[in-house]
XYZ file of C-alpha atoms in Angstrom:
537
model
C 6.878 -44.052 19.073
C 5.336 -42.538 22.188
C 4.352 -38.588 22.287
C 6.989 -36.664 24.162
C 6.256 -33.769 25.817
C 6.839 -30.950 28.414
C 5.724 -29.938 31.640
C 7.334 -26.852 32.213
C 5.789 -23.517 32.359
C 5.101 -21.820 29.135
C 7.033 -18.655 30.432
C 10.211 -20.543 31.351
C 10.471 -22.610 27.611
C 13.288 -21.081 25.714
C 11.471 -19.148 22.422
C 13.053 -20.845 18.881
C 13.108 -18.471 16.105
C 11.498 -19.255 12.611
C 15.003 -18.026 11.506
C 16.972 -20.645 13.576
C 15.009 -24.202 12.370
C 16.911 -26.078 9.828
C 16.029 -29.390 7.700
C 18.556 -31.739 9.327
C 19.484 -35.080 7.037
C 22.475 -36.983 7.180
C 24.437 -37.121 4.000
C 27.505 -39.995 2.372
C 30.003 -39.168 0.484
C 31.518 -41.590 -2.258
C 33.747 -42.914 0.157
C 30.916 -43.885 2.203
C 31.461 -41.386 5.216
C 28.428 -39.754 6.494
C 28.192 -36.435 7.887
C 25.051 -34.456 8.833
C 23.889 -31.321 7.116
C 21.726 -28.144 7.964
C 19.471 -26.659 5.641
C 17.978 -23.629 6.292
C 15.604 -21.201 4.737
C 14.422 -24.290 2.244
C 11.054 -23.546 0.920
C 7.913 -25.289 2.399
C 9.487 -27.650 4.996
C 9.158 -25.879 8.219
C 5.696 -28.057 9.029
C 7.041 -31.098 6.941
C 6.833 -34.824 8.199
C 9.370 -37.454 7.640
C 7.647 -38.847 5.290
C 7.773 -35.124 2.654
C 11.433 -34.684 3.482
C 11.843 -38.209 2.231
C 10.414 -37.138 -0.963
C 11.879 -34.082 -0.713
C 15.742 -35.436 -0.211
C 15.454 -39.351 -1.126
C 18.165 -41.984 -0.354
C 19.978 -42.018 -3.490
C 19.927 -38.224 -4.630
C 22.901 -36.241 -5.347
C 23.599 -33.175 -3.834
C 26.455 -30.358 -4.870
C 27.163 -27.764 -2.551
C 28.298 -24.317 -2.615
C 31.141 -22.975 -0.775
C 30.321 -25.855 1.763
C 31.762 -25.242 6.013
C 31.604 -27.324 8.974
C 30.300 -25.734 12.392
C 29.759 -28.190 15.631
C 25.753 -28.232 16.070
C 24.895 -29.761 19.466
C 28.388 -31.264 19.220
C 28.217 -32.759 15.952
C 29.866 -31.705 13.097
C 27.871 -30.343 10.476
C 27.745 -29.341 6.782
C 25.616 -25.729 7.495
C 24.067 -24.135 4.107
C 22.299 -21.269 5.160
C 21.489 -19.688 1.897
C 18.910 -22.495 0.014
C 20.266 -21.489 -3.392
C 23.564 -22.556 -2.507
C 22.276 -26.294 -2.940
C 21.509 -27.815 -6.067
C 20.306 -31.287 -7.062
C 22.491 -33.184 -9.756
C 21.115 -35.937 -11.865
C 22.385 -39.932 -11.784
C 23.738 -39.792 -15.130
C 24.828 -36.244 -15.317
C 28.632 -36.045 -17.025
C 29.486 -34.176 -13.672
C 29.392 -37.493 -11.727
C 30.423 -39.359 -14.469
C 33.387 -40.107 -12.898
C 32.848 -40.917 -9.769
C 32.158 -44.261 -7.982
C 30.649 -44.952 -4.794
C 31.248 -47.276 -2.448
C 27.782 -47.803 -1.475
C 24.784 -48.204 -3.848
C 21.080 -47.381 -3.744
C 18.572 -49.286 -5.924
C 15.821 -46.716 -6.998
C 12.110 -46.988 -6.514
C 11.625 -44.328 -8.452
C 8.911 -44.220 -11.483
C 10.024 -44.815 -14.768
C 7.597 -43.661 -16.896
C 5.997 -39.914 -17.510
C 2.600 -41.356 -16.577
C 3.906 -42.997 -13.250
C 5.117 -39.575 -12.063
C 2.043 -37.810 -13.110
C 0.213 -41.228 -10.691
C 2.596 -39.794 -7.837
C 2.092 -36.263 -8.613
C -1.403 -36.832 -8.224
C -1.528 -38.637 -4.682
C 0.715 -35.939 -3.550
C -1.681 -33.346 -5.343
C -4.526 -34.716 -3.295
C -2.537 -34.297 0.130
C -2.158 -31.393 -0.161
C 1.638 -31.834 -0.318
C 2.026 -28.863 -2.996
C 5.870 -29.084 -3.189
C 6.118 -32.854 -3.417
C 3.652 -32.798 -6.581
C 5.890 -30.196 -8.043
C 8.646 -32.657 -7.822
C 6.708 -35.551 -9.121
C 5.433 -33.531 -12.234
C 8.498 -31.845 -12.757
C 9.815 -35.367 -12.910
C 7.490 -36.762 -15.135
C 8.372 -33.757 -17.763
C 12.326 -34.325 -17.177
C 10.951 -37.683 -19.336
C 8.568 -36.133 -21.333
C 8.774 -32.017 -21.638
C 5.600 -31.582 -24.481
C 3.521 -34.111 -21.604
C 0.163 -31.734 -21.319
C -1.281 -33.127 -18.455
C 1.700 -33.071 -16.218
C 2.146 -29.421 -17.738
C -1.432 -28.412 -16.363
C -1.154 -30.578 -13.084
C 2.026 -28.565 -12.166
C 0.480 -25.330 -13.231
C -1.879 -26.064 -10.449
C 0.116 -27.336 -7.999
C 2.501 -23.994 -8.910
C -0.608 -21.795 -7.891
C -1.196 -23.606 -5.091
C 2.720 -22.623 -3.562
C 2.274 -19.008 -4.910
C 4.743 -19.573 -7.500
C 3.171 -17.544 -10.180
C 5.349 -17.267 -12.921
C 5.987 -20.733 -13.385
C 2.700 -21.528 -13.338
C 2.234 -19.236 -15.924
C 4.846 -20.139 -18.096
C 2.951 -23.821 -17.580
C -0.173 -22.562 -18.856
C 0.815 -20.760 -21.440
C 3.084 -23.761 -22.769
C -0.824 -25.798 -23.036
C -2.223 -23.213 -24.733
C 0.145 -22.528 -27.030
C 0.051 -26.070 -28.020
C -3.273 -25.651 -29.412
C -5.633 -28.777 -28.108
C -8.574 -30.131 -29.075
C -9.999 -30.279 -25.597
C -12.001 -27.863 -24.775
C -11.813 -29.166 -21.595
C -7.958 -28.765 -20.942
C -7.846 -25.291 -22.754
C -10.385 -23.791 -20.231
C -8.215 -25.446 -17.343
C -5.281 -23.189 -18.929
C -6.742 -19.961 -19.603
C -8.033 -20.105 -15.909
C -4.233 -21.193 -14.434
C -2.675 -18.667 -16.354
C -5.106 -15.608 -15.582
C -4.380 -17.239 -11.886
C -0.466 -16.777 -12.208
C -0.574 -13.445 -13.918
C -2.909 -11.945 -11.723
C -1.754 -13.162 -7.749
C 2.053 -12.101 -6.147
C 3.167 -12.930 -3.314
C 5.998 -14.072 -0.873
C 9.479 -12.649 -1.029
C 11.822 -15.975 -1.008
C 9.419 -18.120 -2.425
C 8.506 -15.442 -5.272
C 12.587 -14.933 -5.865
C 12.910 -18.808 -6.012
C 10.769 -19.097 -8.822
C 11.149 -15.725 -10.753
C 14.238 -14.094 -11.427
C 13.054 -10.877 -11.983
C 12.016 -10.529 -8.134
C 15.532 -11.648 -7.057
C 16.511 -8.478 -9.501
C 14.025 -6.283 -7.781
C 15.301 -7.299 -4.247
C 18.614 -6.654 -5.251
C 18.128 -2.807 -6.132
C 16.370 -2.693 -2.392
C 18.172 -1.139 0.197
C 19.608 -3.479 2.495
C 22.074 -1.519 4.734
C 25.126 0.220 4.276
C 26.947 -2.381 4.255
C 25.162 -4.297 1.113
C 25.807 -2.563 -2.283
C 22.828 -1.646 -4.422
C 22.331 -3.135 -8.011
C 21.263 -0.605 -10.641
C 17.959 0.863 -11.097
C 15.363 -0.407 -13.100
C 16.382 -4.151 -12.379
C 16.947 -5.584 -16.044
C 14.142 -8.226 -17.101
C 14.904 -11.579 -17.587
C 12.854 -14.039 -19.687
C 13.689 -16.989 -17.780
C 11.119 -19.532 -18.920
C 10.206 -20.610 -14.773
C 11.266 -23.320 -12.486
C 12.536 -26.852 -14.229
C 13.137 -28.190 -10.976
C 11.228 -26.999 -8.387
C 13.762 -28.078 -5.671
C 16.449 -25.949 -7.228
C 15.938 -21.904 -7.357
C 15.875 -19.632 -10.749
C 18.789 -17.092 -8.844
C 21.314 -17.062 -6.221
C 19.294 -16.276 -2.887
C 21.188 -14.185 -0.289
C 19.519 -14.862 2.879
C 20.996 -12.210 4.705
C 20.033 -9.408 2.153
C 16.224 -10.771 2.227
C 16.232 -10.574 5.453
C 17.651 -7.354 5.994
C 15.666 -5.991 2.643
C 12.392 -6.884 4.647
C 13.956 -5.501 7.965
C 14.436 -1.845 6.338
C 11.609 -1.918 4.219
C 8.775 -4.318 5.261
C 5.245 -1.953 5.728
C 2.768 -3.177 8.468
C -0.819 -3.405 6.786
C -2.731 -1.033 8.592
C -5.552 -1.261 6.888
C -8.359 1.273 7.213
C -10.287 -0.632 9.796
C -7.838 -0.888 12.136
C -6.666 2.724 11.796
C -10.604 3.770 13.149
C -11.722 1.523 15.283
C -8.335 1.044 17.278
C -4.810 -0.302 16.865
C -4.199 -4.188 16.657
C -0.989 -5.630 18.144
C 1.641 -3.899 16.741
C 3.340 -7.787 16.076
C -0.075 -8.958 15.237
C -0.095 -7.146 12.188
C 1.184 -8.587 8.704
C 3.845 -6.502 6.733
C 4.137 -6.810 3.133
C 7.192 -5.401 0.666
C 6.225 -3.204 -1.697
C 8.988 -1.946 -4.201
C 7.799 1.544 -5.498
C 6.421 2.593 -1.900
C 10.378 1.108 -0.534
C 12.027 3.701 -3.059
C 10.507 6.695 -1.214
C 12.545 8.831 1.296
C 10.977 10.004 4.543
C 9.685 12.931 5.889
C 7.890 13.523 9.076
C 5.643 16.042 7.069
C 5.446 13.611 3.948
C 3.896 14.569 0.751
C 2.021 11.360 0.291
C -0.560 9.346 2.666
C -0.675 5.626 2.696
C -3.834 3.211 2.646
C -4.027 -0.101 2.908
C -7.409 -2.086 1.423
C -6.369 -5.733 2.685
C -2.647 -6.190 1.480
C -3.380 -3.629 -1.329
C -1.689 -0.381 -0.805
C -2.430 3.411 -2.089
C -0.612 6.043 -1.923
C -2.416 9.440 -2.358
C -0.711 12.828 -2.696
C -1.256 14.703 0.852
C -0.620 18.076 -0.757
C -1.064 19.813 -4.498
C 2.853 18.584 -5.923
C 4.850 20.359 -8.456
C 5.802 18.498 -11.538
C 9.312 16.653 -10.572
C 8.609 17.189 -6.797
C 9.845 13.978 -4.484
C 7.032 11.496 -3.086
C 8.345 11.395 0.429
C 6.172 8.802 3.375
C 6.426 9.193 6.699
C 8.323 6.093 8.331
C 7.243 7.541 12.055
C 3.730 9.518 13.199
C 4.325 13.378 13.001
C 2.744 13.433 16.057
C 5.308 11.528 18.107
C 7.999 13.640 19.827
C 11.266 14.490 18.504
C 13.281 11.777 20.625
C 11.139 9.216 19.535
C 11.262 10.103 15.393
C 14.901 10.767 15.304
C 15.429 7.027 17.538
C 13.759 5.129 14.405
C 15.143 6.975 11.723
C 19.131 6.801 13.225
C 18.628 3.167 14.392
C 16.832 1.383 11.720
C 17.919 3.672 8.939
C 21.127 5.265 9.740
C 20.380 9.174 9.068
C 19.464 12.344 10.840
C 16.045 13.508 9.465
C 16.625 17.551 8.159
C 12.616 18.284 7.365
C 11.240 21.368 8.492
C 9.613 19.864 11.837
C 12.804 18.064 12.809
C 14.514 21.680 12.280
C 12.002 23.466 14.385
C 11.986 20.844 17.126
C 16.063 20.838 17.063
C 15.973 24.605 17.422
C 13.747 24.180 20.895
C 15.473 23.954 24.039
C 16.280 20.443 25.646
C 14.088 21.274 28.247
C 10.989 21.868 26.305
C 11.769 18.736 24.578
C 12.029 16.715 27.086
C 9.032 18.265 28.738
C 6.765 17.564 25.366
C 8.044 13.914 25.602
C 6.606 13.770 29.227
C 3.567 15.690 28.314
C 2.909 13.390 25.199
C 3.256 10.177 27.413
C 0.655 10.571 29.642
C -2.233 9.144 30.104
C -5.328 10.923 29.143
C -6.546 13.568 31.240
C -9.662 12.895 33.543
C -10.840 16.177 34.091
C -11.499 19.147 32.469
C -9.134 21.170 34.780
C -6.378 18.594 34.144
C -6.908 18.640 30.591
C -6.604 22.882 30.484
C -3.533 22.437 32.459
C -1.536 19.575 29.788
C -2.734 22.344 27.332
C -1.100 24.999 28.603
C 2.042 23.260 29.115
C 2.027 22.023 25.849
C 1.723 25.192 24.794
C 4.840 26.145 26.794
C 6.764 23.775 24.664
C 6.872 25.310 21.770
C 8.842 28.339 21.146
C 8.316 31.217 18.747
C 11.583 30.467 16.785
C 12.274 31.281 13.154
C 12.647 27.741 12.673
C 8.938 26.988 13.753
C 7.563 29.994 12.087
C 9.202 28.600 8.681
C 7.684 24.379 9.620
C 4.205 26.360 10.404
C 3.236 23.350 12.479
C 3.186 21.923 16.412
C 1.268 18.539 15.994
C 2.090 17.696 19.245
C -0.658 20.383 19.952
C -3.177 18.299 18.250
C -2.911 15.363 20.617
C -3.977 17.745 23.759
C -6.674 19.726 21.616
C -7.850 16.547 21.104
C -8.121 15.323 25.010
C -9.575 19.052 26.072
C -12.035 18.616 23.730
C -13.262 15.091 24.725
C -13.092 16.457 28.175
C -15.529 18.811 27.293
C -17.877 16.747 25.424
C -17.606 15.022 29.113
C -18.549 17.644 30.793
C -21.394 18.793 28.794
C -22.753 15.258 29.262
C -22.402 15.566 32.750
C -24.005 19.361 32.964
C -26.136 19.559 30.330
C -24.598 22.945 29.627
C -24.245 23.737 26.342
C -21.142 26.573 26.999
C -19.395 23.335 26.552
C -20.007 22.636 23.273
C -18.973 25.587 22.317
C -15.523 25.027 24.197
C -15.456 21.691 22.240
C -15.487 23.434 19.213
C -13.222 25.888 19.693
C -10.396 23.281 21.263
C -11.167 21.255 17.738
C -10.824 24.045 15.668
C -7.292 25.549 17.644
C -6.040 21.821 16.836
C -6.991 21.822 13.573
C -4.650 25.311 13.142
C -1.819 23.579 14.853
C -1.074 21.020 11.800
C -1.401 23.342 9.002
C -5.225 23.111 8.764
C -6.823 27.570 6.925
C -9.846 27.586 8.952
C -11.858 30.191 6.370
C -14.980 30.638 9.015
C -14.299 29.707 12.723
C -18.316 31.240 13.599
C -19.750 28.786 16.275
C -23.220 30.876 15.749
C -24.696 33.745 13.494
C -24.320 33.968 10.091
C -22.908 31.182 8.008
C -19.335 32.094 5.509
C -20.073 31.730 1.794
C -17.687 29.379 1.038
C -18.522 26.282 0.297
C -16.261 24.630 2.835
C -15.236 25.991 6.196
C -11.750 25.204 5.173
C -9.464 26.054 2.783
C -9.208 22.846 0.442
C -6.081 23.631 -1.461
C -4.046 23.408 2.173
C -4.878 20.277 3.543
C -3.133 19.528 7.340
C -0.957 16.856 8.029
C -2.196 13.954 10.264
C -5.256 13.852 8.105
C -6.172 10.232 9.845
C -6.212 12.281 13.437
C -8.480 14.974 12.167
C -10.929 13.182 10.001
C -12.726 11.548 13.553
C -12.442 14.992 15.278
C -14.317 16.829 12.355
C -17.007 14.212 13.177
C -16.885 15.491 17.009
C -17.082 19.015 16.061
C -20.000 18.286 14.149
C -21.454 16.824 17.105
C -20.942 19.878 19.114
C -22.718 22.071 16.556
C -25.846 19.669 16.695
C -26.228 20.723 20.288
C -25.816 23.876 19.412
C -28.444 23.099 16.815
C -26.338 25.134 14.256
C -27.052 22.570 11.192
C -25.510 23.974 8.272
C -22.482 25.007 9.757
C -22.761 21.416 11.001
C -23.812 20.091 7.541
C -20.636 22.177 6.432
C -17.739 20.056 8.702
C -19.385 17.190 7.566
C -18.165 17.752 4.251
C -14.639 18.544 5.556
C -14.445 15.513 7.162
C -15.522 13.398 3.899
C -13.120 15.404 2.187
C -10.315 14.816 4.873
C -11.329 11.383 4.114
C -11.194 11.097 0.693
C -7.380 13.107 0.422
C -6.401 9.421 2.514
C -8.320 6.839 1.110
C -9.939 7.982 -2.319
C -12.975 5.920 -1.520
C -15.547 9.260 -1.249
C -18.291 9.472 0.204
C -19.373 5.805 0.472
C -16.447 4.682 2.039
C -16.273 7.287 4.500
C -19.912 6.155 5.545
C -18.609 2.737 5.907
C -15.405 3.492 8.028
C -17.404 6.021 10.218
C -20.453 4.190 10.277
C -20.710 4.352 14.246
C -19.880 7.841 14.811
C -22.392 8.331 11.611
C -25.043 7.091 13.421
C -25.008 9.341 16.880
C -25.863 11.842 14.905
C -28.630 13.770 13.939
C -27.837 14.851 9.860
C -26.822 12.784 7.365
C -24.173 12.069 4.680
C-alpha cells in the first residue's frame, strides 16, 4: 500500500488528543452481524501495528462487554467502551458460552501445547512486543500453571511493561518452587528484587495491582466523585492471569481527573537553578502521601525533586500533630493569580495568613502589585528604585499584615535593585554599590520572614555563628538561597571575608532546609556562581 501523506501546513493540521485515539476492530455477533467497536484507554496499543492488534484481538476471540452503547463515529455506528476494564476476554469452552451457537466459525491457529506458547512468547519477547509475550506466556500457563520457564519468561516480559507486582508474584512462584538450577534461581531473585523495587504508571500500575486502583480511589477527584475510605484496604490478589484483562474496575474519568487535581511537575533541582524548562515540557508524577496535603501559600513543608524521586522537608520547626501543608502556587505570585488556581482547579478560597493580609489591601494596591510584578525587569538603576518604591506603596500597614509578617512580593524587586546595582558597580567601578547591593539583599531577605541577627556591611563582625537567626527560616527559601550567593559577592568587593565567609554558610544552610543534600550538593547545584568567587565552601 502506498505512503499517504499531507501537505498542509503544520499550523493549520487539526491537533488529536492522546485522550481521543481508540483501537478500532470490527466485531460479529452469533448471528453473524458485524458492528465496529472503539476501545479506548487499552494498555500499550497507541503505537501498535496491525499485525500486534491481531495478536492482541484475534479472529475467533470472545469478547463480553460491560454496560455496552452505540454512538455514530464518522457516521458509523459503533460499540464505544471507554473505560478498558469494562472489556473482558471469555474463553471457547467457558460454561458462559456454552450455549450459544454461531453462525459463522473460525478454525484456530492457535498453539496447543505449553511449549508452543512459550516458542511464540519468545519471538514476541525478542520484538520487543512486551504485551504480546505476556499473552503468549500467559497462554502457555492457562495449559500448564507450575510451567517454570513460561513463569520466568513472563516475569520478564512483566518488568519490561512496568507491571511490577505481577512480575513479582512470577518470581516468587519460581523460587518458591525450589529448583535445582542455579541458573533459573538467580534469574528469579534478580526479577523479583526488579518488581519489588521499580513503580510506575498510574493505569498500567492499577491494571495489574489492585491495591493502586484502592489508592486512586481514596484520591481526590472532584466534588463530584465520592472518596473511598482512608487507608485503602490491602488486597492479596496474586497478579494478572490474563494480561489482557485488568485486576479492578478502571474508571477512566476518575484517573484522569485524579491526575488532573493532583499530578506534581518534576522540578527537579537543576531546573529550579539554572532556569525553568517548558512548563508542558516537564513530566508530572502522582505521588499519594504528598496528594493528601492541603495548601498553603506559606506552607510548612518544601518540596525536592532528585529525578522522579520526591522529598519533602519541613520549612519550619513543627509542633507534634501540626498539618504538613505544600504550596500548590509560588508565594511570590500576586493575590489574583494564587486565588485563580486554587478556585479553578481546586474549588476553595485559600484563608492563610498572606491571603488574609492581601484580602485586607485595597483593590487598587492589588491590582497595582499585579502590574508591578508583571513587568519586565528593570534596566536601570533609577528604574529599579522607582518599581521599589511602588512596591512598597502596595502594601499597607494593616493588622492583617502585621499578624502574616510577610510581603514576598517585596523580594522579587529587592532582588532586581540589587542586580541593578551589581550592574552598576560593574559599570563604575564604585564600590558604594556594593554596599547598596547588600543592603537591597538584606531588606529582601526581611520581607519573607528572614531575623537578620547582624546587618554590619563593615567593622566588627557579630558573635554569632550565623548572621541569621536559624530557628526562623523565610519562606521562598529557593529565591533566597542564589541571592545569599550575590551578597556574598558584594562583600568580596568590599573585601569583608568573614562576614562573607559567614553568608556563605547561610546560603548552604538555606540550601540544605530544601534539599537535605549539605554541603556537597549545594557545591554541585551552585557550582557556577561557586566559582566567580574568591572563598570557598
Amino acid at each position: 500500500m502506498a505512503t499517504k501523506f499531507s501537505t498542509a501546513k503544520l499550523m493549520d493540521l487539526e491537533r488529536i488528543c492522546i485522550s481521543h485515539m481508540t483501537v478500532g476492530q470490527r466485531y460479529e455477533d452469533p448471528e453473524g452481524g458485524t458492528c465496529r467497536l472503539a476501545l479506548y484507554h487499552y494498555p500499550f496499543t497507541l503505537n501498535c501495528s496491525e499485525d500486534e492488534a491481531d495478536d492482541l484481538f484475534p479472529i475467533g476471540c470472545i469478547l463480553a462487554i460491560r454496560e455496552p452503547y452505540y454512538e455514530i463515529a464518522s457516521d458509523v455506528p459503533t460499540i464505544q467502551v471507554k473505560a478498558p476494564s469494562d472489556i473482558t476476554f471469555i474463553a471457547q469452552d467457558s460454561p458462559l458460552v456454552n450455549d450459544v451457537t454461531w453462525l459463522n466459525t473460525f478454525t484456530s491457529y492457535d498453539p496447543k501445547t505449553p511449549d508452543h506458547w512459550k516458542e511464540r512468547g519468545v519471538g514476541h519477547f525478542k520484538n520487543k512486543l512486551w504485551f504480546c509475550a505476556a499473552i503468549s506466556f500467559s497462554q502457555g500457563l492457562s495449559l500448564d500453571p507450575v510451567h517454570h520457564l513460561l513463569l520466568l519468561n513472563r516475569a520478564e516480559t512483566y518488568l519490561r511493561l512496568e507491571w511490577y507486582n505481577s512480575a513479582a508474584r512470577d518470581a516468587d512462584a519460581v523460587l518458591a518452587m525450589e529448583l535445582d538450577d542455579p541458573t533459573l534461581n538467580r534469574k528469579a531473585v534478580v526479577r523479583a528484587t526488579k518488581a519489588h523495587y521499580y513503580a510506575d504508571r498510574v493505569v498500567q500500575r492499577m491494571w495489574e495491582d489492585p491495591n493502586v486502583g484502592a489508592t486512586i480511589n481514596t484520591m481526590y477527584a472532584g466534588d463530584a466523585v465520592a472518596v473511598a475510605d482512608y487507608p485503602p484496604a490491602h488486597s492479596s490478589s496474586s497478579g494478572l492471569k490474563d494480561p489482557r484483562v485488568s485486576t479492578v474496575d478502571i474508571d477512566i474519568l476518575r484517573v484522569e481527573a485524579v491526575c488532573v487535581l493532583n499530578a506534581f511537575r518534576l522540578d527537579t533541582i537543576d531546573t529550579q537553578t539554572q532556569g525553568q524548562a517548558n512548563s508542558d515540557e516537564r513530566p508530572v508524577a502522582l505521588y499519594f502521601l504528598p496528594s493528601l496535603c492541603n495548601h498553603a501559600c506559606i506552607p510548612s513543608a518544601i518540596r525536592s525533586f532528585f529525578g522522579d524521586v520526591m522529598v519533602m522537608r519541613a520549612s519550619r520547626p513543627l509542633e507534634a500533630g501540626e498539618e504538613i501543608t505544600l504550596g500548590y502556587s509560588g508565594t511570590t505570585r500576586p493575590f489574583e493569580e494564587r486565588s485563580k488556581v486554587t478556585q479553578e482547579q481546586w474549588g476553595f478560597t485559600c484563608e492563610c495568613l498572606l491571603c488574609k493580609a492581601d484580602r485586607a489591601d485595597s483593590a487598587t494596591a492589588r491590582q497595582q502589585r499585579v502590574r508591578l510584578y508583571a513587568m519586565s525587569p528593570a534596566q536601570t538603576l533609577a528604574q529599579a528604585q522607582s518599581r521599589l518604591a511602588a512596591m512598597k506603596a502596595t502594601y499597607p500597614d494593616t493588622p492583617e499584615r502585621q499578624a502574616c509578617g510577610i510581603k514576598p512580593a517585596l523580594l522579587i524587586a529587592y532582588r532586581e535593585l540589587a542586580e541593578a546595582c551589581v550592574a552598576e558597580c560593574d559599570a563604575t567601578f564604585d564600590v558604594k554599590y556594593a554596599v547598596q547591593c547588600a543592603e537591597a539583599i538584606m531588606d529582601g531577605f526581611e520581607t519573607v520572614g528572614m531575623v537578620i541577627l547582624d546587618r554590619t556591611i563593615s567593622g566588627r563582625v557579630g558573635p554569632a555563628a550565623l548572621p541569621v537567626d536559624a530557628t526562623q527560616p523565610p519562606c521562598a527559601v529557593h529565591l533566597c538561597t542564589p541571592m545569599v550567593l550575590q551578597l556574598v559577592g558584594s562583600l568580596c568587593v568590599l573585601r569583608e571575608r568573614v562576614r562573607a565567609t559567614n553568608w556563605l554558610k547561610v546560603a548552604i544552610w538555606l540550601e540544605d532546609l530544601e534539599t537535605g543534600g549539605g554541603k556537597s550538593l549545594f557545591q554541585e547545584i551552585y557550582k557556577k556562581m561557586l566559582s566567580s568567587l574568591p572563598i570557598r565552601v
